[in-house]
Each structure stands twice: as structure tokens, then as C-alpha cells.
PDB file of C-alpha atoms and ligand atoms in Angstrom:
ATOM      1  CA  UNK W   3     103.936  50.873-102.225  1.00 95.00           C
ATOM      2  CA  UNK W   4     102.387  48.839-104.657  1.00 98.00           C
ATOM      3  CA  UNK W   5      99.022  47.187-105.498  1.00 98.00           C
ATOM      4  CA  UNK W   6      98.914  43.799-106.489  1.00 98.00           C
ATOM      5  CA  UNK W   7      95.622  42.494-107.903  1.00 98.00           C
ATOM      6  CA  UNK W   8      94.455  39.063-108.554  1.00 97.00           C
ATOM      7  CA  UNK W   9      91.765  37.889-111.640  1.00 91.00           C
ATOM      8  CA  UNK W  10      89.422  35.051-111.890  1.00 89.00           C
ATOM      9  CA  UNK W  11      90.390  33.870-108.416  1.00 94.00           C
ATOM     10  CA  UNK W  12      86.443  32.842-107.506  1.00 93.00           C
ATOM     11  CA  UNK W  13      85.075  30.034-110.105  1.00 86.00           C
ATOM     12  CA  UNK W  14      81.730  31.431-110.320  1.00 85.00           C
ATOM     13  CA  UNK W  15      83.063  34.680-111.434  1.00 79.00           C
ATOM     14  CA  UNK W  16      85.737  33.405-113.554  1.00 73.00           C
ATOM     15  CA  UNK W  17      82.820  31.168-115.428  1.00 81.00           C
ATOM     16  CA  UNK W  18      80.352  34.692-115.939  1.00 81.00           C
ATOM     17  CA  UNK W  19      83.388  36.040-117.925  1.00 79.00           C
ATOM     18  CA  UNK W  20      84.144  33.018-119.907  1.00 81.00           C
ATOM     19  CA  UNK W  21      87.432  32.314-118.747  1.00 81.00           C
ATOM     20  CA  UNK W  22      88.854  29.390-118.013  1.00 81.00           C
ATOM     21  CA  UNK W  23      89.565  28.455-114.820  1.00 80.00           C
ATOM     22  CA  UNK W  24      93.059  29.032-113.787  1.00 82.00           C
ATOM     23  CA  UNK W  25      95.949  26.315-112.743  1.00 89.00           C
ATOM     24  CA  UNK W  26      97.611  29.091-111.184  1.00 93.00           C
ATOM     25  CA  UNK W  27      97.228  32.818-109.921  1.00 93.00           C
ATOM     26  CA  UNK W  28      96.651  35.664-112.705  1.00 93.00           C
ATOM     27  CA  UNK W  29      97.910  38.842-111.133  1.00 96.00           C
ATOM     28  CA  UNK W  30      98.056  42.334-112.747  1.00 96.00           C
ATOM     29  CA  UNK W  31      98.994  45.635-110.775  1.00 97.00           C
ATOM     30  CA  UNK W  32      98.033  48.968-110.115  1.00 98.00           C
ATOM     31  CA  UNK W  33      99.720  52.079-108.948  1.00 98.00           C
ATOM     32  CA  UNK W  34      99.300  54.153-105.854  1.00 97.00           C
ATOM     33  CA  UNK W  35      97.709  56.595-108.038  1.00 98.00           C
ATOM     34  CA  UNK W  36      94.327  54.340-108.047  1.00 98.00           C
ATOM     35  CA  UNK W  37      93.479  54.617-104.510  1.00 98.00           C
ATOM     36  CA  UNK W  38      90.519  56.619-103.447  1.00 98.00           C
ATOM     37  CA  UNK W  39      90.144  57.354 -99.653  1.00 98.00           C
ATOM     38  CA  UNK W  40      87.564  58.188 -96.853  1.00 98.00           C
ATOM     39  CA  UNK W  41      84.689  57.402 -98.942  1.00 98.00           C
ATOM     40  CA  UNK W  42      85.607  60.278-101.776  1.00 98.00           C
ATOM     41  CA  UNK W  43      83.688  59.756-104.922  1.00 98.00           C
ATOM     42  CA  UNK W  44      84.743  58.004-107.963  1.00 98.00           C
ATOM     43  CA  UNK W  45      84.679  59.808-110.993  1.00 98.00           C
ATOM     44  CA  UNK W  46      83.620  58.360-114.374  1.00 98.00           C
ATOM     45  CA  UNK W  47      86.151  58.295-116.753  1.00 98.00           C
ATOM     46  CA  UNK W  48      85.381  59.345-119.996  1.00 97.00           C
ATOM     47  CA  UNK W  49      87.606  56.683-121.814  1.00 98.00           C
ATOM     48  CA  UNK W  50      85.300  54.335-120.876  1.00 98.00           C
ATOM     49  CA  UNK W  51      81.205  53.212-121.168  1.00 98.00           C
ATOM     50  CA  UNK W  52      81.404  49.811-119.388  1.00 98.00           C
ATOM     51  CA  UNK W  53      83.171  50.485-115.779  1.00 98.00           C
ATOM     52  CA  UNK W  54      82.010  47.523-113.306  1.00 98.00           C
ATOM     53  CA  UNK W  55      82.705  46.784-110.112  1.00 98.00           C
ATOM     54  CA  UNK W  56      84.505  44.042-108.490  1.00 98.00           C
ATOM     55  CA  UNK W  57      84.395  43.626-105.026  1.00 98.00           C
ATOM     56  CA  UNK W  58      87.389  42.311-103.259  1.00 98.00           C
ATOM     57  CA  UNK W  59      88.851  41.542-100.022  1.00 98.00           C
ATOM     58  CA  UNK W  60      92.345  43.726 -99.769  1.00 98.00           C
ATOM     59  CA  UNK W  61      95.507  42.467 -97.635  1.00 98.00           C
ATOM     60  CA  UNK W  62      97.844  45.286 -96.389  1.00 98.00           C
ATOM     61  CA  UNK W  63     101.401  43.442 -96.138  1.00 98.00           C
ATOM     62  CA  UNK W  64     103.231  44.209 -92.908  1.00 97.00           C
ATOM     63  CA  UNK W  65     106.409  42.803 -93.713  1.00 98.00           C
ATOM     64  CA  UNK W  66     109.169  42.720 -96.114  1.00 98.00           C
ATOM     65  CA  UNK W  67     109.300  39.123 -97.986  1.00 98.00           C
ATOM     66  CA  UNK W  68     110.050  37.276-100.947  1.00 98.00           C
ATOM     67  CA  UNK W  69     110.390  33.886-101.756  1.00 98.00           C
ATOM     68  CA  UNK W  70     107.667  33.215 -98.855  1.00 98.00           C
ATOM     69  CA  UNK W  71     106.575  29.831 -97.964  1.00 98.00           C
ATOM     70  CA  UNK W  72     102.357  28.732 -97.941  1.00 98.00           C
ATOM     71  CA  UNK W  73     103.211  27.892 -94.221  1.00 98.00           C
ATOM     72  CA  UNK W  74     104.404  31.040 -93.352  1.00 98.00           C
ATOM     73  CA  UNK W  75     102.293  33.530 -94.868  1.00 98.00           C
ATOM     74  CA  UNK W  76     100.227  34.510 -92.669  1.00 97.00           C
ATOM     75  CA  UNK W  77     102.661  36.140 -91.040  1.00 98.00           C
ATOM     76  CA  UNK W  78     103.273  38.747 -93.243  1.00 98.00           C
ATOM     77  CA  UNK W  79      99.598  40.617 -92.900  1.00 98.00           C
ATOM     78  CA  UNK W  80      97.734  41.443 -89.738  1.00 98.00           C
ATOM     79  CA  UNK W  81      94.817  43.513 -91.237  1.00 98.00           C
ATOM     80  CA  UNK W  82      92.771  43.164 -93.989  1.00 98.00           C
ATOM     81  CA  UNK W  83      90.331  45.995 -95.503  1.00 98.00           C
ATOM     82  CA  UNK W  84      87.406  46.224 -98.858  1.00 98.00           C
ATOM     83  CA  UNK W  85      87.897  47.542-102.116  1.00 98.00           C
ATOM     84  CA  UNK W  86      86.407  48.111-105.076  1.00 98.00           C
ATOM     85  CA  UNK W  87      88.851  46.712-108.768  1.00 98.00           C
ATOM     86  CA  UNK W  88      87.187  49.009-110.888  1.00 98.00           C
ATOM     87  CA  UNK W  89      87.441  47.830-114.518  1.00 98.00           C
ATOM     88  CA  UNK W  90      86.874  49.415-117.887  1.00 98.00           C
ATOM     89  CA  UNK W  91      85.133  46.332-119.356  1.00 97.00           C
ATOM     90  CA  UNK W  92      85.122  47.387-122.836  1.00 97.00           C
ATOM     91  CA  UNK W  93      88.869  48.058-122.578  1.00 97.00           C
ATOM     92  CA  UNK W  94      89.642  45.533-121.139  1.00 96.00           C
ATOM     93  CA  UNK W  95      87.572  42.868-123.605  1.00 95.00           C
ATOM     94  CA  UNK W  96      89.719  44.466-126.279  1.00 96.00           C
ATOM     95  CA  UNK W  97      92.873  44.075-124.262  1.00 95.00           C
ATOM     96  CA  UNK W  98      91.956  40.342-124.424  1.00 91.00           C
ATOM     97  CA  UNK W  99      90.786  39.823-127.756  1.00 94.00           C
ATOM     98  CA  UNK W 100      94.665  41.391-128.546  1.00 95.00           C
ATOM     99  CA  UNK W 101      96.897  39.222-126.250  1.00 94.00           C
ATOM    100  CA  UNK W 102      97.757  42.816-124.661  1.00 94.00           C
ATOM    101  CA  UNK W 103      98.084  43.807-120.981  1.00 93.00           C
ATOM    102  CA  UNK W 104      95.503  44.916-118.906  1.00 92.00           C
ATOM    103  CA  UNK W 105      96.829  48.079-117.061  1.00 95.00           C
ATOM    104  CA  UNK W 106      94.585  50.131-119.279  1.00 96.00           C
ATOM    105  CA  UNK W 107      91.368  48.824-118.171  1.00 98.00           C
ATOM    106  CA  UNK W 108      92.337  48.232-114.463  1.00 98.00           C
ATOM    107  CA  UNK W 109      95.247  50.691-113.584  1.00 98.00           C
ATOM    108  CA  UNK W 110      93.871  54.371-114.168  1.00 98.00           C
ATOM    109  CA  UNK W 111      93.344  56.957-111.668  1.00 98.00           C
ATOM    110  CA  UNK W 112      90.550  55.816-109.247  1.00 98.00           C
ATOM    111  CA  UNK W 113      90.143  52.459-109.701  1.00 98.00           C
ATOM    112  CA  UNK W 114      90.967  51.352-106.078  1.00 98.00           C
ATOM    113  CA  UNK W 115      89.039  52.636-103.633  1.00 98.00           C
ATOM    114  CA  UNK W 116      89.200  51.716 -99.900  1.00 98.00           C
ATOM    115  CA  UNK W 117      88.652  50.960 -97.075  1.00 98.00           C
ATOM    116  CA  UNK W 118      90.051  51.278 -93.695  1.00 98.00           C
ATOM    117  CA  UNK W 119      91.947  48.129 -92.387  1.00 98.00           C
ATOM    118  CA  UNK W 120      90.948  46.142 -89.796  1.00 98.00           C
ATOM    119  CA  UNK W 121      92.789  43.285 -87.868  1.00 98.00           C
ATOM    120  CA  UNK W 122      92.320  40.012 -89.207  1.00 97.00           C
ATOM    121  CA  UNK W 123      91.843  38.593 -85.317  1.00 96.00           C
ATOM    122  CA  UNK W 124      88.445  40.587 -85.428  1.00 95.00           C
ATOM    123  CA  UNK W 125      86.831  37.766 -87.058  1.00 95.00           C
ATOM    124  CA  UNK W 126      86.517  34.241 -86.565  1.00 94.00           C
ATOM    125  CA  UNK W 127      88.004  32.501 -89.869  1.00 95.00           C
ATOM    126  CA  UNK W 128      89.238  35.319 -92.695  1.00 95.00           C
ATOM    127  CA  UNK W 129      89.678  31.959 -95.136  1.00 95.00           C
ATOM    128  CA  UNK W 130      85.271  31.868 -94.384  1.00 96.00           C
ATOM    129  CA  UNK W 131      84.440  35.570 -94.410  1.00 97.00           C
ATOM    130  CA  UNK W 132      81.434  36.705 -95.811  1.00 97.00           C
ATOM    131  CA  UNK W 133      81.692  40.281 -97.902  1.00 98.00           C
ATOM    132  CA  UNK W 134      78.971  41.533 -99.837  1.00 98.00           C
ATOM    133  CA  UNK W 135      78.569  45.200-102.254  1.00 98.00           C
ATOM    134  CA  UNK W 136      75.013  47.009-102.243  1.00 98.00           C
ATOM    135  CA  UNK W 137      74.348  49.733-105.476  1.00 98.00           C
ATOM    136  CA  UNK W 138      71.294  51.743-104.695  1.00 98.00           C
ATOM    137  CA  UNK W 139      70.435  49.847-101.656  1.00 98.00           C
ATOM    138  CA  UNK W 140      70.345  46.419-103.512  1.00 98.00           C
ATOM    139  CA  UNK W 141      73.208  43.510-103.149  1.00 98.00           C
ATOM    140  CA  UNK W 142      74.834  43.455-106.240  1.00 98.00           C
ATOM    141  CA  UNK W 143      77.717  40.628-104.627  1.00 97.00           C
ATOM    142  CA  UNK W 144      77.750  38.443-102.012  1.00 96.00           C
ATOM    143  CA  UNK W 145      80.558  35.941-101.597  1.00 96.00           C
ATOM    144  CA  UNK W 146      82.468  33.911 -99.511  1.00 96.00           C
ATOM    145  CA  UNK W 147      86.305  33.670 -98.971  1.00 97.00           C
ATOM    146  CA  UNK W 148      85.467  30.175 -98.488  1.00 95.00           C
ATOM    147  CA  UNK W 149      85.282  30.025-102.182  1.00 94.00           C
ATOM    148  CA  UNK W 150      88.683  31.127-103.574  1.00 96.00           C
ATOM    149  CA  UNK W 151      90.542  29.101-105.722  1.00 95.00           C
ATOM    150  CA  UNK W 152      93.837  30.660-104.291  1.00 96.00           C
ATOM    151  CA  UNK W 153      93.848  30.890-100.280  1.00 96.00           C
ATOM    152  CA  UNK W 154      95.159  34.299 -99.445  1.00 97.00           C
ATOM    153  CA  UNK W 155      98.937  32.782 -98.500  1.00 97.00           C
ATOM    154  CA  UNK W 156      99.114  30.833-101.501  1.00 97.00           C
ATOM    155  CA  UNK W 157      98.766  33.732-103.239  1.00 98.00           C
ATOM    156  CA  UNK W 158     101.193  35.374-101.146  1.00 98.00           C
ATOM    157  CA  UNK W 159     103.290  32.276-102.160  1.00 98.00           C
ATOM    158  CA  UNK W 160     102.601  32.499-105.706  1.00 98.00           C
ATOM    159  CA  UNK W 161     102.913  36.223-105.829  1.00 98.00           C
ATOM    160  CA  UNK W 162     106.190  36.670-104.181  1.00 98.00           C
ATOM    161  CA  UNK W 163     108.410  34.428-106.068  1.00 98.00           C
ATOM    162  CA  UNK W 164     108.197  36.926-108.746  1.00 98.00           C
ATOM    163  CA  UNK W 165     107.978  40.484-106.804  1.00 98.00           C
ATOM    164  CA  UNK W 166     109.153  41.068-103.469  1.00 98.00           C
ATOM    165  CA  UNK W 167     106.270  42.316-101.118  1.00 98.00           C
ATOM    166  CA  UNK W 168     107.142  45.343 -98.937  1.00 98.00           C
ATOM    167  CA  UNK W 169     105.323  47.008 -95.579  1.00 98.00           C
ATOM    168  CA  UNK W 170     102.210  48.545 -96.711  1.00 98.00           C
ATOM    169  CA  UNK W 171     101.403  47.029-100.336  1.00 98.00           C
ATOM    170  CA  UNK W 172      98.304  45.838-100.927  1.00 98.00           C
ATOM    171  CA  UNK W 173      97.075  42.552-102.696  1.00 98.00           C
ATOM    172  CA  UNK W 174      93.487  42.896-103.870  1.00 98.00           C
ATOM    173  CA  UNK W 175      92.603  38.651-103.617  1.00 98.00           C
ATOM    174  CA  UNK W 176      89.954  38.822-106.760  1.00 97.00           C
ATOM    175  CA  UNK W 177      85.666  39.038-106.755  1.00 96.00           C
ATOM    176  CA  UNK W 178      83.345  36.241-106.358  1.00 95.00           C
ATOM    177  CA  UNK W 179      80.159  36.242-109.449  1.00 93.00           C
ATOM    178  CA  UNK W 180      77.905  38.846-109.665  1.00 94.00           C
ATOM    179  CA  UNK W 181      79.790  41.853-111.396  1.00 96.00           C
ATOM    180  CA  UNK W 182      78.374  44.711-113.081  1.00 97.00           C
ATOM    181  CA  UNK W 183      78.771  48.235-114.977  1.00 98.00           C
ATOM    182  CA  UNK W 184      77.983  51.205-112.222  1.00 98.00           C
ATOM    183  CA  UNK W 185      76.576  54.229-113.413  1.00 98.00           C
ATOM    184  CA  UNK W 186      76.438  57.845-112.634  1.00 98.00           C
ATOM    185  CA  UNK W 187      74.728  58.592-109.280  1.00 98.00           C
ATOM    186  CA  UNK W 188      74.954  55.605-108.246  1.00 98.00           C
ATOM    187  CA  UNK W 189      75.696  54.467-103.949  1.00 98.00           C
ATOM    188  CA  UNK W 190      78.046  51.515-103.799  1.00 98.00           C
ATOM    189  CA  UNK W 191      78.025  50.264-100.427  1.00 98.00           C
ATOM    190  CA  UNK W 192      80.397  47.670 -98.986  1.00 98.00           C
ATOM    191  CA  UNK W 193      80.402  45.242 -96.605  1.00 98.00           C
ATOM    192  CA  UNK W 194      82.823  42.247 -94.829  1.00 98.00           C
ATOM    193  CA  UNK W 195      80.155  40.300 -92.545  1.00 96.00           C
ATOM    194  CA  UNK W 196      77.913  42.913 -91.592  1.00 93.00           C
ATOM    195  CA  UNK W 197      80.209  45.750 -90.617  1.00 97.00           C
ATOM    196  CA  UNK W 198      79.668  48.144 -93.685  1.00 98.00           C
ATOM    197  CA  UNK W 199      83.693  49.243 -94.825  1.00 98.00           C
ATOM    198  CA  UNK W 200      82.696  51.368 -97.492  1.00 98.00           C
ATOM    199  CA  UNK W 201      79.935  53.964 -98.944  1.00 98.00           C
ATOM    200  CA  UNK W 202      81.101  56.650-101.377  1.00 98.00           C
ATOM    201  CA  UNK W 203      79.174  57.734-104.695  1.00 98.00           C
ATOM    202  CA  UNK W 204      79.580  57.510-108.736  1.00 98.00           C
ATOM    203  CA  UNK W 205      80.244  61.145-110.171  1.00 98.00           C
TER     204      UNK W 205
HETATM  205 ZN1   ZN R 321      89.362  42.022-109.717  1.00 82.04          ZN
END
């Protein structure tokens, strides 16, 4: 399986970063090897003295597709689930200042955790679902699928003109405003309405 992440898909957060707001989807991946389960702790990497967290809603692809059309996509999930696109931010700004990829920053062990997946016919509208990501007891994020640039089957669209999608990858669909580095110790907390997905600790 694969993970397929997409940037500066939320204007407010796309604006905090000073990036321009994009025409069409940026996507980047990351390997299986990122994925943290069952609330397990992330560990700080020592590469790394900016890690923030970006909270995103995560599709898990039930069927084998490429070429997909807008109208169609939504019948290639049935669940979606939380996660966390854990970022070295001072990697990454250097990445950027370079022209060079981004796998360092957003593809090393860890940087995916979680959560279980849940059907998408347990909630009302998933293109107007609220999500939100507490540190320490304190909302950090709060946002609004509502507000995506990229619906989640255009990016399904987008995404597999280029790379076919198989059963069980995983597109993370990109964080609204409000990220931030995490620190040692630290509770991260994570919510889609008010049904809390995910609660695992900074080591
Ligand atoms: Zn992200």
C-alpha cells in the first residue's frame, strides 16, 4: 500500500505558510513505514527541532482505479479515518528554498499516525465535516471539509491520472490553518465532529 498526501489543500493554511494558492493538487507520498497504530507514541526524531502537526482527514481506497472520473469517485472509498502529516518544518523550509523534494521532511518513520476507519455513511455530509486536534487539552485546529480547495474525488481525479490507486492506500486530503511544532510530552488529541479518533503522546 501506499500513502498519498496532499499540501496546501485549505486556503487559510496554505496563506500561514506563504504559499501560493494552488491551480491544481500538490501531492507528495509516504511509505508504509510512517504509520503509527493504536494510539502508540510518536517519537521525536533527532534530525529535526521544528516537527508540527497537521491534522488531516485520511481516505482508505477500497478499490483498484486509475484514470477515475470526478463523477465516479466516490465509489472507490467507503471509510474515512484521522491522521496526523507530521512535518520536519525546518527540513522541509530548506527543501523549498532548494527546489528539492519533500520526502525528507514528511516521509520518515512515524510521521503518519492513525486512526481507525470509520464508514463515511456515519455522518451526514463528509464534503461538511468538522475535525478538530487538541495538544495539552487545548484546540490547536479546527476546520471544516467544507473548506478544501480540492473535494476529496477531485483529488481522487487529479491523483489517479498519474498513479494508480489500489485497495487499502491511503490519501491524507491536506490541514486547514492553525499548524504548529509539538514538543516532548506533549497529548495530541484528535477529533472528526465530536467522536475523538485519536490520543497518543510525544516521546
Ligand atoms: Zn499535510
Amino acid at each position: 500500500m501506499k500513502i498519498i498526501a496532499i499540501g496546501r489543500n485549505y486556503i487559510n493554511h496554505a496563506k500561514e505558510l506563504n504559499n501560493p494558492v494552488p491551480e491544481k493538487p500538490v501531492f507528495f507520498m509516504k511509505p508504509e513505514t510512517a504509520i503509527i497504530r493504536n494510539n502508540k507514541p510518536f517519537f521525536y526524531p533527532d534530525f529535526s527541532e521544528n516537527i508540527h502537526y497537521e491534522t488531516e482527514i485520511v481516505i482508505k481506497i477500497d478499490k483498484l482505479g486509475k484514470h477515475i472520473a470526478e463523477k465516479f469517485a466516490h465509489r472507490y472509498y467507503r471509510e474515512i479515518g484521522i491522521g496526523i502529516d507530521f512535518t520536519a518544518r525546518d527540513l522541509q523550509q530548506k527543501a523549498k528554498e532548494k527546489g528539492l523534494p519533500w520526502e525528507i521532511a514528511k516521509a520518515f518513520d512515524g510521521s503518519a499516525p492513525l486512526s481507525e476507519f470509520v464508514s463515511v455513511n456515519n455522518f451526514k455530509d463528509i464534503n461538511n465535516l468538522n475535525f478538530s486536534l487538541k495538544i495539552n487539552n487545548k484546540t490547536v485546529q479546527n476546520g471544516t471539509t467544507s473548506d478544501m480547495i480540492f473535494s476529496f474525488d477531485k483529488i481522487i481525479a487529479y491523483v489517479s491520472q498519474f498513479v494508480t490507486l489500489k485497495i487499502g492506500d491511503l490519501i491524507f486530503t491536506g490541514t486547514p490553518a492553525g499548524v504548529g511544532p509539538v514538543n516532548i510530552n506533549d497529548r495530541l488529541e484528535a477529533f472528526i465532529e465530536n467522536e475523538k479518533m485519536l490520543d497518543f503522546l510525544i516521546k
